[in-house]
Coordinates of C-alpha atoms and ligand atoms in Angstrom, one line a residue:
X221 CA 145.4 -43.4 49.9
X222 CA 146.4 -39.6 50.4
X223 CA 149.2 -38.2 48.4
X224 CA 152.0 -36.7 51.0
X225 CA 154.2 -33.8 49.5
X226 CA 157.4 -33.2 50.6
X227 CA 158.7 -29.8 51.1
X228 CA 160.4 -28.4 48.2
X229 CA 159.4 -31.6 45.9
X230 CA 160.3 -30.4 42.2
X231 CA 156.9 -28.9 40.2
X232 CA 157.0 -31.2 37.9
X233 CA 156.6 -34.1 40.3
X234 CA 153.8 -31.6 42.0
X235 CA 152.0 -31.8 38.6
X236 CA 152.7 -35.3 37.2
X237 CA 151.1 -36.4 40.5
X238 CA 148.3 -34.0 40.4
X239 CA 147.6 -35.5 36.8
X240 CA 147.2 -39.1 38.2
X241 CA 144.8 -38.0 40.8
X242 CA 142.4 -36.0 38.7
X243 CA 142.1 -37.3 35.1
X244 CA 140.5 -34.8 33.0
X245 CA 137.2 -35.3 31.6
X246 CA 138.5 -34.0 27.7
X247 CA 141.0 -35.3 25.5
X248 CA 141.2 -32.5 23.4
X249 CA 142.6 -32.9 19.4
X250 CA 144.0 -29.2 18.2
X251 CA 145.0 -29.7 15.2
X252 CA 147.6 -27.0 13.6
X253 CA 148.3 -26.6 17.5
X254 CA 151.7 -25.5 17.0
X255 CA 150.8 -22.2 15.2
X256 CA 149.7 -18.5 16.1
X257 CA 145.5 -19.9 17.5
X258 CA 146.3 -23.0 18.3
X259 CA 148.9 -22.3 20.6
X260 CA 146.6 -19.4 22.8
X261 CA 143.9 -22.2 22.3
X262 CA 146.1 -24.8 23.5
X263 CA 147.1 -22.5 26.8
X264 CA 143.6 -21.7 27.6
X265 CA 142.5 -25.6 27.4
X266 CA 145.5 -27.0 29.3
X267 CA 145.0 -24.2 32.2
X268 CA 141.3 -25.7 32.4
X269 CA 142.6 -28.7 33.5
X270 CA 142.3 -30.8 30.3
X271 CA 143.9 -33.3 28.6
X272 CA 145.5 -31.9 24.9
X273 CA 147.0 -33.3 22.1
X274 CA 148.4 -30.6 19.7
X275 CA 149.2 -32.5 16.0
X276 CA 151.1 -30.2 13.4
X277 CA 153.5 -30.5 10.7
X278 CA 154.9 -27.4 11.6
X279 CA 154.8 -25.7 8.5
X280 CA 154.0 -22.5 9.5
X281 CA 153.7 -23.5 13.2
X282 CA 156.3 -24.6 15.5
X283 CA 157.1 -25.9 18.5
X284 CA 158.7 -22.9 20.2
X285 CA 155.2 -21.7 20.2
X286 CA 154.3 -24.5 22.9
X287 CA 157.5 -24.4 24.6
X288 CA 156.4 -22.9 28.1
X289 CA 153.3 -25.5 28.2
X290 CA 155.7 -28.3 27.9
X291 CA 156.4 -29.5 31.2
X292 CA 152.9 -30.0 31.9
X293 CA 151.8 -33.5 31.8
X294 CA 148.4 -33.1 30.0
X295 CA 149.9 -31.8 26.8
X296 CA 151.1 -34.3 23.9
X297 CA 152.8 -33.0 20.8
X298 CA 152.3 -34.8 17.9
X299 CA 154.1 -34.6 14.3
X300 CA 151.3 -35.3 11.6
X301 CA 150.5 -34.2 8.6
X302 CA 146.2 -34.0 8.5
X303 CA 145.7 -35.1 5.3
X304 CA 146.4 -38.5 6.2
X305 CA 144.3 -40.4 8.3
X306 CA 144.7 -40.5 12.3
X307 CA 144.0 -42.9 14.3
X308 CA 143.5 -41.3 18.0
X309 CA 141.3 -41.4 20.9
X310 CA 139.2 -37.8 21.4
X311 CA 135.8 -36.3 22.5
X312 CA 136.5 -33.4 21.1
X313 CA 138.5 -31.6 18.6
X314 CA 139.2 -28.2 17.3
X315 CA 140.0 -28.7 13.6
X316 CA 143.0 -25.6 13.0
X317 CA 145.5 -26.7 10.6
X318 CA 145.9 -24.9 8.1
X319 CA 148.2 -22.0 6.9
X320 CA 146.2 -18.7 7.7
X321 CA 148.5 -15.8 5.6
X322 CA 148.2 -15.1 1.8
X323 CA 152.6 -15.5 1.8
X324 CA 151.7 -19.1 3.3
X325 CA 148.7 -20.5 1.6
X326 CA 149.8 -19.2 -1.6
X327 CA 153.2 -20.9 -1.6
X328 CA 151.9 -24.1 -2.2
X329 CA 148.3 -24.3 -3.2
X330 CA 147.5 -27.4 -3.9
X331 CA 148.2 -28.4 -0.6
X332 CA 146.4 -25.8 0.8
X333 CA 143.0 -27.4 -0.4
X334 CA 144.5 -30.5 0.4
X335 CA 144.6 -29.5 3.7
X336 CA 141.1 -28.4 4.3
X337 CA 139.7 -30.7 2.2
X338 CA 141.4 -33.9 3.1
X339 CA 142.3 -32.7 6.2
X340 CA 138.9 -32.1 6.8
X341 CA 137.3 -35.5 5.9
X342 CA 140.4 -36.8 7.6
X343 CA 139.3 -35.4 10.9
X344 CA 135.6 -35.9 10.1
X345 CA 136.1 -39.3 9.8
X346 CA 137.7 -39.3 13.1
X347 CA 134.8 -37.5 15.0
X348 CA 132.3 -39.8 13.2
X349 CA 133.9 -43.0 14.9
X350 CA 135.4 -41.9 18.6
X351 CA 131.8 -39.1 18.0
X352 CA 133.5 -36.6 18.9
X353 CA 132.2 -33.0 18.9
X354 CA 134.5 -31.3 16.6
X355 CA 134.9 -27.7 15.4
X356 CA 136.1 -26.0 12.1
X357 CA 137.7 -23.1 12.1
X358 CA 136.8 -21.9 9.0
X359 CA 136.9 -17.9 7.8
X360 CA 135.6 -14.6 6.7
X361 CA 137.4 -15.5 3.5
X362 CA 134.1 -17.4 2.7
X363 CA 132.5 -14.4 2.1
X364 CA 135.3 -13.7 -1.0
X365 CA 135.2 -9.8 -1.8
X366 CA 131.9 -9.0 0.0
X367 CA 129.0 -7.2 -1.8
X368 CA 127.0 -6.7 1.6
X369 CA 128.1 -4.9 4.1
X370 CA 128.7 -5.9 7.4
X371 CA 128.6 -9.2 6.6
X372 CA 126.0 -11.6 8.3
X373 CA 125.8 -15.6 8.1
X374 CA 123.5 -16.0 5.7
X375 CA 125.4 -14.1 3.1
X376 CA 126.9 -16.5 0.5
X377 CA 130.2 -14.7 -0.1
X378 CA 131.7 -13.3 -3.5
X379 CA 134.4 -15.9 -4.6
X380 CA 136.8 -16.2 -7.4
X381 CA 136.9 -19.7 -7.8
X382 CA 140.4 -19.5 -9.8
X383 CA 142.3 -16.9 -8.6
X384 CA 145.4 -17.0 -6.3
X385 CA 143.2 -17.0 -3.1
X386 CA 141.0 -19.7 -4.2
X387 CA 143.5 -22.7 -2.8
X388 CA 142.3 -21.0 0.7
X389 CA 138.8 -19.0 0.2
X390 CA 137.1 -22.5 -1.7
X391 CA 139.6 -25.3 0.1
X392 CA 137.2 -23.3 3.4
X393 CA 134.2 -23.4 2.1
X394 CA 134.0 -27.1 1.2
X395 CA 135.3 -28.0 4.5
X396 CA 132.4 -26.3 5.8
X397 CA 130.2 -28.1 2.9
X398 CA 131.5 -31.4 4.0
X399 CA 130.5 -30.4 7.8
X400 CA 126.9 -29.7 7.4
X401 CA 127.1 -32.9 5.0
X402 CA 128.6 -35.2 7.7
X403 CA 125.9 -33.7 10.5
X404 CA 123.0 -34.4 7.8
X405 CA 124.0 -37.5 7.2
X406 CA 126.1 -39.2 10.1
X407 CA 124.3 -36.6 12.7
X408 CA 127.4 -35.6 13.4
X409 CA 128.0 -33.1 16.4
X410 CA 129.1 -30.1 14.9
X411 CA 130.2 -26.7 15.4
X412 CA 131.9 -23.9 12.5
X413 CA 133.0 -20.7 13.3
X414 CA 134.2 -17.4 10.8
X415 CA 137.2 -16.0 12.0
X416 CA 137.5 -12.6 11.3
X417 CA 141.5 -10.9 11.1
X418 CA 143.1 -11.6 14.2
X419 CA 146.0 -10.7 15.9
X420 CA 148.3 -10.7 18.6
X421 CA 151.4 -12.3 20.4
X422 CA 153.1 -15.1 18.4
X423 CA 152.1 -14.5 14.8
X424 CA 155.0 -15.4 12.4
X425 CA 156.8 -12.5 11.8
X426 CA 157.4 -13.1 8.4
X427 CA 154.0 -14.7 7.8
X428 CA 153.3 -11.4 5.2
X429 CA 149.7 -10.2 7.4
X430 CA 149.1 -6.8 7.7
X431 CA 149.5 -6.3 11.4
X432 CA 152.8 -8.3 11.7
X433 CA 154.3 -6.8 8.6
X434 CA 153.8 -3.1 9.9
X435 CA 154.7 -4.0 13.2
X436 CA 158.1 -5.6 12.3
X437 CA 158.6 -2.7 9.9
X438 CA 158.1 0.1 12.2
X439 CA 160.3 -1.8 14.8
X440 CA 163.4 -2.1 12.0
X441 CA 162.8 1.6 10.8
X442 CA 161.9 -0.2 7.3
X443 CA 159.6 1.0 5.2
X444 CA 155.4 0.4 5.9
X445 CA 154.0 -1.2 3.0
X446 CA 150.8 -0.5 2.2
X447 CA 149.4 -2.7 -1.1
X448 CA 147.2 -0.2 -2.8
X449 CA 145.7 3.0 -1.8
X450 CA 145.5 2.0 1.9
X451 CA 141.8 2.4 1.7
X452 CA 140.6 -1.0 1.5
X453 CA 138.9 -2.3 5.2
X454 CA 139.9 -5.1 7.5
X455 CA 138.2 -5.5 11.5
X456 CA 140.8 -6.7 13.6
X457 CA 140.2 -9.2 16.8
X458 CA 142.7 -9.2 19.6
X459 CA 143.5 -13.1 19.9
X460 CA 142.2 -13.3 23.5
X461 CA 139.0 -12.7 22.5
X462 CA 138.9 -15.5 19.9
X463 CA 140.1 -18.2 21.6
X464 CA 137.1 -16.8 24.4
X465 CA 134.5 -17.0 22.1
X466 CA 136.0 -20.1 20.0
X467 CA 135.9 -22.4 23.4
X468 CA 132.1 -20.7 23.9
X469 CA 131.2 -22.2 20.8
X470 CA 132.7 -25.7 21.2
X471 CA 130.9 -25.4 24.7
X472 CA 127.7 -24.3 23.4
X473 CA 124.3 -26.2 23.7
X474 CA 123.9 -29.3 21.1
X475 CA 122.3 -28.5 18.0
X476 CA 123.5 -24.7 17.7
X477 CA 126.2 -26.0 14.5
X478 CA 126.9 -22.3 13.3
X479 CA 128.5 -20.9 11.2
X480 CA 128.8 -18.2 13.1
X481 CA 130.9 -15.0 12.6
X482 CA 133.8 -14.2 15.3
X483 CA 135.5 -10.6 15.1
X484 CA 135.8 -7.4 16.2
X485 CA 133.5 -5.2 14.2
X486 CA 135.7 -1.9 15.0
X487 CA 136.7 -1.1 10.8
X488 CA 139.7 0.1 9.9
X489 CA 141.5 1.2 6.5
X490 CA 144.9 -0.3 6.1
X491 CA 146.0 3.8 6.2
X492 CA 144.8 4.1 9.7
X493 CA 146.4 0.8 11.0
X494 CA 149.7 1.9 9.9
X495 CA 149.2 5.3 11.4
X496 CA 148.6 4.0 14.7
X497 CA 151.2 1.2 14.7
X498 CA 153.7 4.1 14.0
X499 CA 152.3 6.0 16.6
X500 CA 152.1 3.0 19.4
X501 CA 155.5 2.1 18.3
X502 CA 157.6 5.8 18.1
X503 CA 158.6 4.5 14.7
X504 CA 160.0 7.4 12.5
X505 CA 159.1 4.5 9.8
X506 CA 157.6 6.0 5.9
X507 CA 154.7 4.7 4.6
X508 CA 155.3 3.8 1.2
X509 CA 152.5 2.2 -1.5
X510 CA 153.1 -1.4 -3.3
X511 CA 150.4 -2.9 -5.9
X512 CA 147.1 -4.5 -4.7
X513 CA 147.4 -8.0 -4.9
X514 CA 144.7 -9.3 -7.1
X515 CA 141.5 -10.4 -5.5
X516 CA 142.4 -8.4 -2.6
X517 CA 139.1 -7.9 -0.7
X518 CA 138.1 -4.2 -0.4
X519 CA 135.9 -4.0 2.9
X520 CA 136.0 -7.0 5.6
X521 CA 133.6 -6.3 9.1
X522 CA 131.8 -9.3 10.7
X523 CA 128.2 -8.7 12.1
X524 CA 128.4 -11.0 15.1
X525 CA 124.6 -10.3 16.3
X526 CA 124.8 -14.3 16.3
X527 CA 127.6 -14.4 18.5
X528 CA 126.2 -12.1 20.4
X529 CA 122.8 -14.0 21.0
X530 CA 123.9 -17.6 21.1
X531 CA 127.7 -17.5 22.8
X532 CA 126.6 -14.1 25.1
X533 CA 130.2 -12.9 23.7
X534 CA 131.3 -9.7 22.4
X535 CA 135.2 -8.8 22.1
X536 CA 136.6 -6.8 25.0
X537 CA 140.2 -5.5 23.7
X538 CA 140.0 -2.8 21.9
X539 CA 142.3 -2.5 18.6
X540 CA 145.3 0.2 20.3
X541 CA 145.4 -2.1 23.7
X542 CA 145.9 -5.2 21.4
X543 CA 148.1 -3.6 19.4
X544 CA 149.8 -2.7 22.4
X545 CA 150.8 -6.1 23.5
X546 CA 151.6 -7.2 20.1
X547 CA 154.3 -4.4 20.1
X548 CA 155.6 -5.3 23.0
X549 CA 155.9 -9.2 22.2
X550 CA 157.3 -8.4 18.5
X551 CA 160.1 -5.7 20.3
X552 CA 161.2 -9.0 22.5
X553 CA 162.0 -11.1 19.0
X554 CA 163.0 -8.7 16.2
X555 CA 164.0 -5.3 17.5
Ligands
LIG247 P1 149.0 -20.5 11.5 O1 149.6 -20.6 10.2 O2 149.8 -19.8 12.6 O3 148.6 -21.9 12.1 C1 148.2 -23.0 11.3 C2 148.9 -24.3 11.9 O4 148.5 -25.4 11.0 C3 150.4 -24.2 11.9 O5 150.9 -24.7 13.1 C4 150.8 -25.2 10.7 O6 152.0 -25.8 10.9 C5 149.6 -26.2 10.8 N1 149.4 -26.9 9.5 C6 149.3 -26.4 8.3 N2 149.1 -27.4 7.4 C7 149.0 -28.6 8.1 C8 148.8 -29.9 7.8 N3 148.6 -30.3 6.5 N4 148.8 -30.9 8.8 C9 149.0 -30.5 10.1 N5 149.2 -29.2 10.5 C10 149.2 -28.3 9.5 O7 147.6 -19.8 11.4 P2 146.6 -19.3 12.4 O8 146.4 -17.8 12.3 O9 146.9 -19.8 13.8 O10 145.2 -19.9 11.9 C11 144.7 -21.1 12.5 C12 143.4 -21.5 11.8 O11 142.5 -20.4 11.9 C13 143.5 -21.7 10.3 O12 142.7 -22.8 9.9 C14 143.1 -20.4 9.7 O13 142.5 -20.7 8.4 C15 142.0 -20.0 10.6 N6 141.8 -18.5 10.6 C16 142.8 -17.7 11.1 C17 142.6 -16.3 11.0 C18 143.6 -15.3 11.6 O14 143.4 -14.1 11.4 N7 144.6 -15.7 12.3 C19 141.5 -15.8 10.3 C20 140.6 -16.7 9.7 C21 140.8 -18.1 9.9
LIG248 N1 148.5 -5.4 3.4 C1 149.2 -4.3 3.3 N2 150.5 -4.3 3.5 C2 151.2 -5.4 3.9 C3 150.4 -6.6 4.1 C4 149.0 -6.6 3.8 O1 148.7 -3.2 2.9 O2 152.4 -5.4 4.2 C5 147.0 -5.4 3.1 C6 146.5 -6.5 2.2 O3 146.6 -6.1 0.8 C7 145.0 -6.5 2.7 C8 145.1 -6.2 4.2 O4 146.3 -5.6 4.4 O5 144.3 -5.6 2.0 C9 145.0 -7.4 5.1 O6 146.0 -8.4 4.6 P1 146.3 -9.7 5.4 O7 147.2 -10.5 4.5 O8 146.7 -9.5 6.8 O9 144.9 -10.5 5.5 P2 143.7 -10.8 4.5 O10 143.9 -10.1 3.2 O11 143.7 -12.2 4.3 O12 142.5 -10.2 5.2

């Protein structure tokens, strides 16, 4: 029976009914939706036309971050915690949650591996009986304090296994263990991708990264902090271009599990950065020097040949247009 429109029928009747007449093929699972990735991820998936359900605890996420997706009909928020079991109907799901900054991860670490550990066998579990394909995103951190350089996916990292970023760098790296364990043995569809630094509208401004921190500095004429000598590396990806290449990879052909390195190789020193932030932003901001935090990785660039080759993707946004926009969104919240 056709659908008849009235003239000036509210949008949200316009999309409600849309929903009803074209179910989606995907019911997505993003879990940590609610946060800095998962919320671009979240946006990119919905305006495809599917069917997402975002599950957070909001601990470093929140749901502000969704708010302008709300009124569509395809996106469910959920309040969960992932370390406990779920019991939900998917064919997909993008494995997130997890807090991302040092400031976060460190503030309570055993949950941190809780999270990627339990979280991770909790959402395993989950794929393995609706079989699901489902993606980690897991993180250059695997690679610890890197004694090759760029780093490809066959390097096995440099990792303190007891140091303040071990909660985050090992809690990772057995997630990814127990991925390639649960496609081994339950032939499980799998996918893992490295995320390199990345940036952009809606990170926490408090969340203690680099980019944010000088950002929100230069914008309140406070201080740039730079921890160390400023010399230490870091390759920054503008966040459009890792949601791109994240959805590539959940899209890509059967079989091809990863891991596989997303970033933008463009290398910077944490000196330059904060140059250029003062610069994009007019700040009349000083750079002052606080202590290295321990473990602090010296050099950070991904070689994403892989990426390249298997996903046809490269990152398009270079790091002063990104930085750009992430000006411009910051100036709208704190300035
Ligand atoms: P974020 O902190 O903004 O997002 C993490 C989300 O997970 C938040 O919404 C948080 O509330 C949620 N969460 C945390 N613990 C949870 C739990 N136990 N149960 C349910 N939800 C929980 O960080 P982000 O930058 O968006 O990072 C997203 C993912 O990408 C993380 O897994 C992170 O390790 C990975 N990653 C990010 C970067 C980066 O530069 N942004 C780099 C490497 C890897
Ligand atoms: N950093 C800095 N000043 C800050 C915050 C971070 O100099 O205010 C440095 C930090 O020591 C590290 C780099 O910037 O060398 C990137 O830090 P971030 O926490 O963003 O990410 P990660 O160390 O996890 O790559």
């Amino acid at each position: 029976m056709p659908i008849v429109l009235l003239a000036g029928t509210h949008p949200k009747i316009i999309s409600t009914v849309l929903y009803f007449k074209n179910p989606s093929m995907n019911k997505i699972l993003i879990t940590g939706g609610a946060g800095f990735l998962g919320s671009h991820l979240t946006e990119k998936l919905l305006k495809e036309g599917n069917d997402v359900l975002v599950v957070d605890n909001y601990f470093t996420g929140s749901k502000a971050n969704l708010e302008h997706l709300l009124p569509n009909p395809r996106l469910e928020l959920m309040r969960h915690d992932v370390t406990f079991p779920l019991y939900v109907e998917t064919n997909q799901i993008y494995n997130l949650a997890c807090p991302a900054s040092p400031v976060h991860y460190q503030y309570d670490p055993v949950q941190t591996t809780k999270t990627s550990v339990h979280g991770a066998i909790n959402m395993l579990g989950l794929a393995k009986r609706t079989r699901a394909r489902i993606l980690q995103a897991s993180t250059s951190e695997v690679y610890g304090d890197p004694e090759v350089h760029p780093q490809p996916e066959e390097y096995w990292g440099k990792v303190n296994p007891i140091g303040i970023r071990s909660c985050y760098d090992e809690g990772k790296r057995c997630a990814e263990t127990l991925f390639f364990d649960y496609n081994r043995q339950h032939n499980l569809d799998i996918k893992v991708v490295r995320i390199f630094n990345t940036y952009g509208p809606r990170m926490h401004p408090n969340d203690g990264r680099v980019v944010s921190n000088f950002i929100v500095q230069a914008l309140q004429g406070k201080d740039i902090t730079i921890y160390g000598d400023g010399q230490q590396t870091r390759s920054f990806c503008y966040v459009d271009d890792l949601i791109d290449a994240m959805v590539n990879m959940m899209n890509s052909e059967r079989g091809f599990t990863g891991p596989v390195n997303i970033g933008n190789p463009g290398e910077f020193t944490m000196l330059q950065l904060a140059e250029t932030v003062l610069k994009l932003s007019g700040s009349k901001s000083k750079i002052i020097h606080q202590p290295l935090p321990s473990d602090d990785p010296k050099q950070r660039q991904p070689n994403i040949d892989l990426a390249k080759a298997k996903l046809g993707w490269q990152p398009k946004v270079n790091l002063e247009d990104g930085l750009k926009e992430t000006i411009a969104y910051f100036r709208k919240i704190v300035a």
